């Protein structure tokens, strides 16, 4: 289940991609399939080891084209172990709401992104997230949980302040909002409640089968209750005079 829409976020074979806070690796895997040179980075060692196993399995199965590479590594989003201007593309999906120093994370992403490079940022959407917080303290008051809720204009302002130029945005995963509202209402850790189990089965069916009807419904509902807000931006090239000063 991808949150980034690659029809709005073009990726070319050979692009060097950083999936920052990659989690289970869903976006890293898609970039690898598209022929990119991918680095998946997360602070969770267990998840990184699983991502590395999946990269190896994908290579063995021939799922990635020739020239594509994939590396999984542990790391700190506030101190990325890469030189300046190392990547053509940076993706950070459902991560910034967890990190106190979100401006610091954006600064690091901008540092490692090449001029003209592209960045995709996804966070929980303000409205659906506010419902979750209202229904359940356990949803967000946990170690490593969500510490803030972004309004769209606030996130876009952060992106601009970091020196990036937003060029598009949208909402995603409307069908997932009611599921999380049910989870919060019946208990975040209570997977046995009938409404939660039934809705989870619906989501699994939808992800696996991708039926046309639910695709149409979700597209219609995304502007209203999409679970995620997705923003795309580029790193501008420096004007020639500024570039020459920076080089000196």
mmCIF file with all atom_site columns, N, CA and C in Angstrom, residues 77-110:
data_model
loop_
_atom_site.group_PDB
_atom_site.id
_atom_site.type_symbol
_atom_site.label_atom_id
_atom_site.label_alt_id
_atom_site.label_comp_id
_atom_site.label_asym_id
_atom_site.label_entity_id
_atom_site.label_seq_id
_atom_site.pdbx_PDB_ins_code
_atom_site.Cartn_x
_atom_site.Cartn_y
_atom_site.Cartn_z
_atom_site.occupancy
_atom_site.B_iso_or_equiv
_atom_site.pdbx_formal_charge
_atom_site.auth_seq_id
_atom_site.auth_comp_id
_atom_site.auth_asym_id
_atom_site.auth_atom_id
_atom_site.pdbx_PDB_model_num
ATOM 1   N N  . UNK A 1 77  ? 17.852 10.134 11.659 1.00 0.00 ? 77  UNK A N  1
ATOM 2   C CA . UNK A 1 77  ? 17.334 11.102 10.698 1.00 0.00 ? 77  UNK A CA 1
ATOM 3   C C  . UNK A 1 77  ? 17.882 12.508 10.923 1.00 0.00 ? 77  UNK A C  1
ATOM 4   N N  . UNK A 1 78  ? 18.349 12.786 12.138 1.00 0.00 ? 78  UNK A N  1
ATOM 5   C CA . UNK A 1 78  ? 18.892 14.111 12.450 1.00 0.00 ? 78  UNK A CA 1
ATOM 6   C C  . UNK A 1 78  ? 20.392 14.200 12.204 1.00 0.00 ? 78  UNK A C  1
ATOM 7   N N  . UNK A 1 79  ? 21.015 13.096 11.841 1.00 0.00 ? 79  UNK A N  1
ATOM 8   C CA . UNK A 1 79  ? 22.451 13.079 11.543 1.00 0.00 ? 79  UNK A CA 1
ATOM 9   C C  . UNK A 1 79  ? 22.700 12.031 10.466 1.00 0.00 ? 79  UNK A C  1
ATOM 10  N N  . UNK A 1 80  ? 22.259 12.313 9.264  1.00 0.00 ? 80  UNK A N  1
ATOM 11  C CA . UNK A 1 80  ? 22.344 11.348 8.181  1.00 0.00 ? 80  UNK A CA 1
ATOM 12  C C  . UNK A 1 80  ? 23.801 11.099 7.784  1.00 0.00 ? 80  UNK A C  1
ATOM 13  N N  . UNK A 1 81  ? 24.185 9.838  7.625  1.00 0.00 ? 81  UNK A N  1
ATOM 14  C CA . UNK A 1 81  ? 25.590 9.500  7.346  1.00 0.00 ? 81  UNK A CA 1
ATOM 15  C C  . UNK A 1 81  ? 25.926 9.578  5.856  1.00 0.00 ? 81  UNK A C  1
ATOM 16  N N  . UNK A 1 82  ? 25.537 10.702 5.221  1.00 0.00 ? 82  UNK A N  1
ATOM 17  C CA . UNK A 1 82  ? 25.759 10.858 3.788  1.00 0.00 ? 82  UNK A CA 1
ATOM 18  C C  . UNK A 1 82  ? 26.328 12.241 3.503  1.00 0.00 ? 82  UNK A C  1
ATOM 19  N N  . UNK A 1 83  ? 27.156 12.369 2.463  1.00 0.00 ? 83  UNK A N  1
ATOM 20  C CA . UNK A 1 83  ? 27.654 13.691 2.064  1.00 0.00 ? 83  UNK A CA 1
ATOM 21  C C  . UNK A 1 83  ? 26.528 14.584 1.557  1.00 0.00 ? 83  UNK A C  1
ATOM 22  N N  . UNK A 1 84  ? 26.806 15.864 1.467  1.00 0.00 ? 84  UNK A N  1
ATOM 23  C CA . UNK A 1 84  ? 25.858 16.804 0.882  1.00 0.00 ? 84  UNK A CA 1
ATOM 24  C C  . UNK A 1 84  ? 25.524 16.380 -0.553 1.00 0.00 ? 84  UNK A C  1
ATOM 25  N N  . UNK A 1 85  ? 24.286 16.626 -0.941 1.00 0.00 ? 85  UNK A N  1
ATOM 26  C CA . UNK A 1 85  ? 23.825 16.435 -2.319 1.00 0.00 ? 85  UNK A CA 1
ATOM 27  C C  . UNK A 1 85  ? 24.093 15.015 -2.828 1.00 0.00 ? 85  UNK A C  1
ATOM 28  N N  . UNK A 1 86  ? 23.717 14.033 -2.014 1.00 0.00 ? 86  UNK A N  1
ATOM 29  C CA . UNK A 1 86  ? 23.957 12.624 -2.344 1.00 0.00 ? 86  UNK A CA 1
ATOM 30  C C  . UNK A 1 86  ? 22.807 11.970 -3.103 1.00 0.00 ? 86  UNK A C  1
ATOM 31  N N  . UNK A 1 87  ? 21.585 12.521 -3.006 1.00 0.00 ? 87  UNK A N  1
ATOM 32  C CA . UNK A 1 87  ? 20.405 11.818 -3.508 1.00 0.00 ? 87  UNK A CA 1
ATOM 33  C C  . UNK A 1 87  ? 19.620 12.668 -4.500 1.00 0.00 ? 87  UNK A C  1
ATOM 34  N N  . UNK A 1 88  ? 19.042 11.987 -5.486 1.00 0.00 ? 88  UNK A N  1
ATOM 35  C CA . UNK A 1 88  ? 18.127 12.638 -6.432 1.00 0.00 ? 88  UNK A CA 1
ATOM 36  C C  . UNK A 1 88  ? 16.726 12.757 -5.853 1.00 0.00 ? 88  UNK A C  1
ATOM 37  N N  . UNK A 1 89  ? 16.382 11.822 -4.969 1.00 0.00 ? 89  UNK A N  1
ATOM 38  C CA . UNK A 1 89  ? 15.020 11.719 -4.435 1.00 0.00 ? 89  UNK A CA 1
ATOM 39  C C  . UNK A 1 89  ? 15.096 11.362 -2.950 1.00 0.00 ? 89  UNK A C  1
ATOM 40  N N  . UNK A 1 90  ? 14.270 12.029 -2.141 1.00 0.00 ? 90  UNK A N  1
ATOM 41  C CA . UNK A 1 90  ? 14.114 11.664 -0.733 1.00 0.00 ? 90  UNK A CA 1
ATOM 42  C C  . UNK A 1 90  ? 12.632 11.479 -0.446 1.00 0.00 ? 90  UNK A C  1
ATOM 43  N N  . UNK A 1 91  ? 12.300 10.376 0.210  1.00 0.00 ? 91  UNK A N  1
ATOM 44  C CA . UNK A 1 91  ? 10.923 10.095 0.642  1.00 0.00 ? 91  UNK A CA 1
ATOM 45  C C  . UNK A 1 91  ? 10.919 9.975  2.158  1.00 0.00 ? 91  UNK A C  1
ATOM 46  N N  . UNK A 1 92  ? 9.993  10.660 2.806  1.00 0.00 ? 92  UNK A N  1
ATOM 47  C CA . UNK A 1 92  ? 9.803  10.501 4.249  1.00 0.00 ? 92  UNK A CA 1
ATOM 48  C C  . UNK A 1 92  ? 8.304  10.356 4.486  1.00 0.00 ? 92  UNK A C  1
ATOM 49  N N  . UNK A 1 93  ? 7.871  9.137  4.791  1.00 0.00 ? 93  UNK A N  1
ATOM 50  C CA . UNK A 1 93  ? 6.441  8.828  4.844  1.00 0.00 ? 93  UNK A CA 1
ATOM 51  C C  . UNK A 1 93  ? 6.015  8.430  6.248  1.00 0.00 ? 93  UNK A C  1
ATOM 52  N N  . UNK A 1 94  ? 5.073  9.187  6.819  1.00 0.00 ? 94  UNK A N  1
ATOM 53  C CA . UNK A 1 94  ? 4.494  8.925  8.139  1.00 0.00 ? 94  UNK A CA 1
ATOM 54  C C  . UNK A 1 94  ? 5.596  8.841  9.206  1.00 0.00 ? 94  UNK A C  1
ATOM 55  N N  . UNK A 1 95  ? 6.491  9.826  9.186  1.00 0.00 ? 95  UNK A N  1
ATOM 56  C CA . UNK A 1 95  ? 7.625  9.872  10.116 1.00 0.00 ? 95  UNK A CA 1
ATOM 57  C C  . UNK A 1 95  ? 7.680  11.183 10.894 1.00 0.00 ? 95  UNK A C  1
ATOM 58  N N  . UNK A 1 96  ? 7.470  12.299 10.226 1.00 0.00 ? 96  UNK A N  1
ATOM 59  C CA . UNK A 1 96  ? 7.728  13.601 10.855 1.00 0.00 ? 96  UNK A CA 1
ATOM 60  C C  . UNK A 1 96  ? 6.842  13.874 12.058 1.00 0.00 ? 96  UNK A C  1
ATOM 61  N N  . UNK A 1 97  ? 5.660  13.244 12.086 1.00 0.00 ? 97  UNK A N  1
ATOM 62  C CA . UNK A 1 97  ? 4.772  13.441 13.244 1.00 0.00 ? 97  UNK A CA 1
ATOM 63  C C  . UNK A 1 97  ? 5.308  12.784 14.510 1.00 0.00 ? 97  UNK A C  1
ATOM 64  N N  . UNK A 1 98  ? 6.357  11.960 14.376 1.00 0.00 ? 98  UNK A N  1
ATOM 65  C CA . UNK A 1 98  ? 6.961  11.285 15.521 1.00 0.00 ? 98  UNK A CA 1
ATOM 66  C C  . UNK A 1 98  ? 8.156  12.043 16.100 1.00 0.00 ? 98  UNK A C  1
ATOM 67  N N  . UNK A 1 99  ? 8.716  13.000 15.363 1.00 0.00 ? 99  UNK A N  1
ATOM 68  C CA . UNK A 1 99  ? 10.026 13.558 15.690 1.00 0.00 ? 99  UNK A CA 1
ATOM 69  C C  . UNK A 1 99  ? 9.890  14.972 16.248 1.00 0.00 ? 99  UNK A C  1
ATOM 70  N N  . UNK A 1 100 ? 10.389 15.217 17.467 1.00 0.00 ? 100 UNK A N  1
ATOM 71  C CA . UNK A 1 100 ? 10.298 16.560 18.041 1.00 0.00 ? 100 UNK A CA 1
ATOM 72  C C  . UNK A 1 100 ? 10.939 17.634 17.160 1.00 0.00 ? 100 UNK A C  1
ATOM 73  N N  . UNK A 1 101 ? 12.133 17.385 16.642 1.00 0.00 ? 101 UNK A N  1
ATOM 74  C CA . UNK A 1 101 ? 12.850 18.373 15.829 1.00 0.00 ? 101 UNK A CA 1
ATOM 75  C C  . UNK A 1 101 ? 12.549 18.138 14.354 1.00 0.00 ? 101 UNK A C  1
ATOM 76  N N  . UNK A 1 102 ? 11.328 18.453 13.952 1.00 0.00 ? 102 UNK A N  1
ATOM 77  C CA . UNK A 1 102 ? 10.974 18.224 12.552 1.00 0.00 ? 102 UNK A CA 1
ATOM 78  C C  . UNK A 1 102 ? 11.718 19.173 11.615 1.00 0.00 ? 102 UNK A C  1
ATOM 79  N N  . UNK A 1 103 ? 12.037 20.378 12.105 1.00 0.00 ? 103 UNK A N  1
ATOM 80  C CA . UNK A 1 103 ? 12.810 21.309 11.273 1.00 0.00 ? 103 UNK A CA 1
ATOM 81  C C  . UNK A 1 103 ? 14.217 20.765 11.033 1.00 0.00 ? 103 UNK A C  1
ATOM 82  N N  . UNK A 1 104 ? 14.780 20.115 12.050 1.00 0.00 ? 104 UNK A N  1
ATOM 83  C CA . UNK A 1 104 ? 16.099 19.518 11.900 1.00 0.00 ? 104 UNK A CA 1
ATOM 84  C C  . UNK A 1 104 ? 16.104 18.393 10.881 1.00 0.00 ? 104 UNK A C  1
ATOM 85  N N  . UNK A 1 105 ? 15.039 17.589 10.875 1.00 0.00 ? 105 UNK A N  1
ATOM 86  C CA . UNK A 1 105 ? 14.925 16.503 9.899  1.00 0.00 ? 105 UNK A CA 1
ATOM 87  C C  . UNK A 1 105 ? 14.820 17.066 8.486  1.00 0.00 ? 105 UNK A C  1
ATOM 88  N N  . UNK A 1 106 ? 14.002 18.089 8.307  1.00 0.00 ? 106 UNK A N  1
ATOM 89  C CA . UNK A 1 106 ? 13.882 18.703 6.986  1.00 0.00 ? 106 UNK A CA 1
ATOM 90  C C  . UNK A 1 106 ? 15.215 19.286 6.535  1.00 0.00 ? 106 UNK A C  1
ATOM 91  N N  . UNK A 1 107 ? 15.952 19.901 7.454  1.00 0.00 ? 107 UNK A N  1
ATOM 92  C CA . UNK A 1 107 ? 17.256 20.469 7.102  1.00 0.00 ? 107 UNK A CA 1
ATOM 93  C C  . UNK A 1 107 ? 18.219 19.389 6.623  1.00 0.00 ? 107 UNK A C  1
ATOM 94  N N  . UNK A 1 108 ? 18.200 18.225 7.284  1.00 0.00 ? 108 UNK A N  1
ATOM 95  C CA . UNK A 1 108 ? 19.069 17.123 6.869  1.00 0.00 ? 108 UNK A CA 1
ATOM 96  C C  . UNK A 1 108 ? 18.647 16.589 5.506  1.00 0.00 ? 108 UNK A C  1
ATOM 97  N N  . UNK A 1 109 ? 17.348 16.494 5.254  1.00 0.00 ? 109 UNK A N  1
ATOM 98  C CA . UNK A 1 109 ? 16.887 16.030 3.951  1.00 0.00 ? 109 UNK A CA 1
ATOM 99  C C  . UNK A 1 109 ? 17.325 16.985 2.847  1.00 0.00 ? 109 UNK A C  1
ATOM 100 N N  . UNK A 1 110 ? 17.196 18.276 3.108  1.00 0.00 ? 110 UNK A N  1
ATOM 101 C CA . UNK A 1 110 ? 17.614 19.269 2.119  1.00 0.00 ? 110 UNK A CA 1
ATOM 102 C C  . UNK A 1 110 ? 19.121 19.181 1.885  1.00 0.00 ? 110 UNK A C  1
#
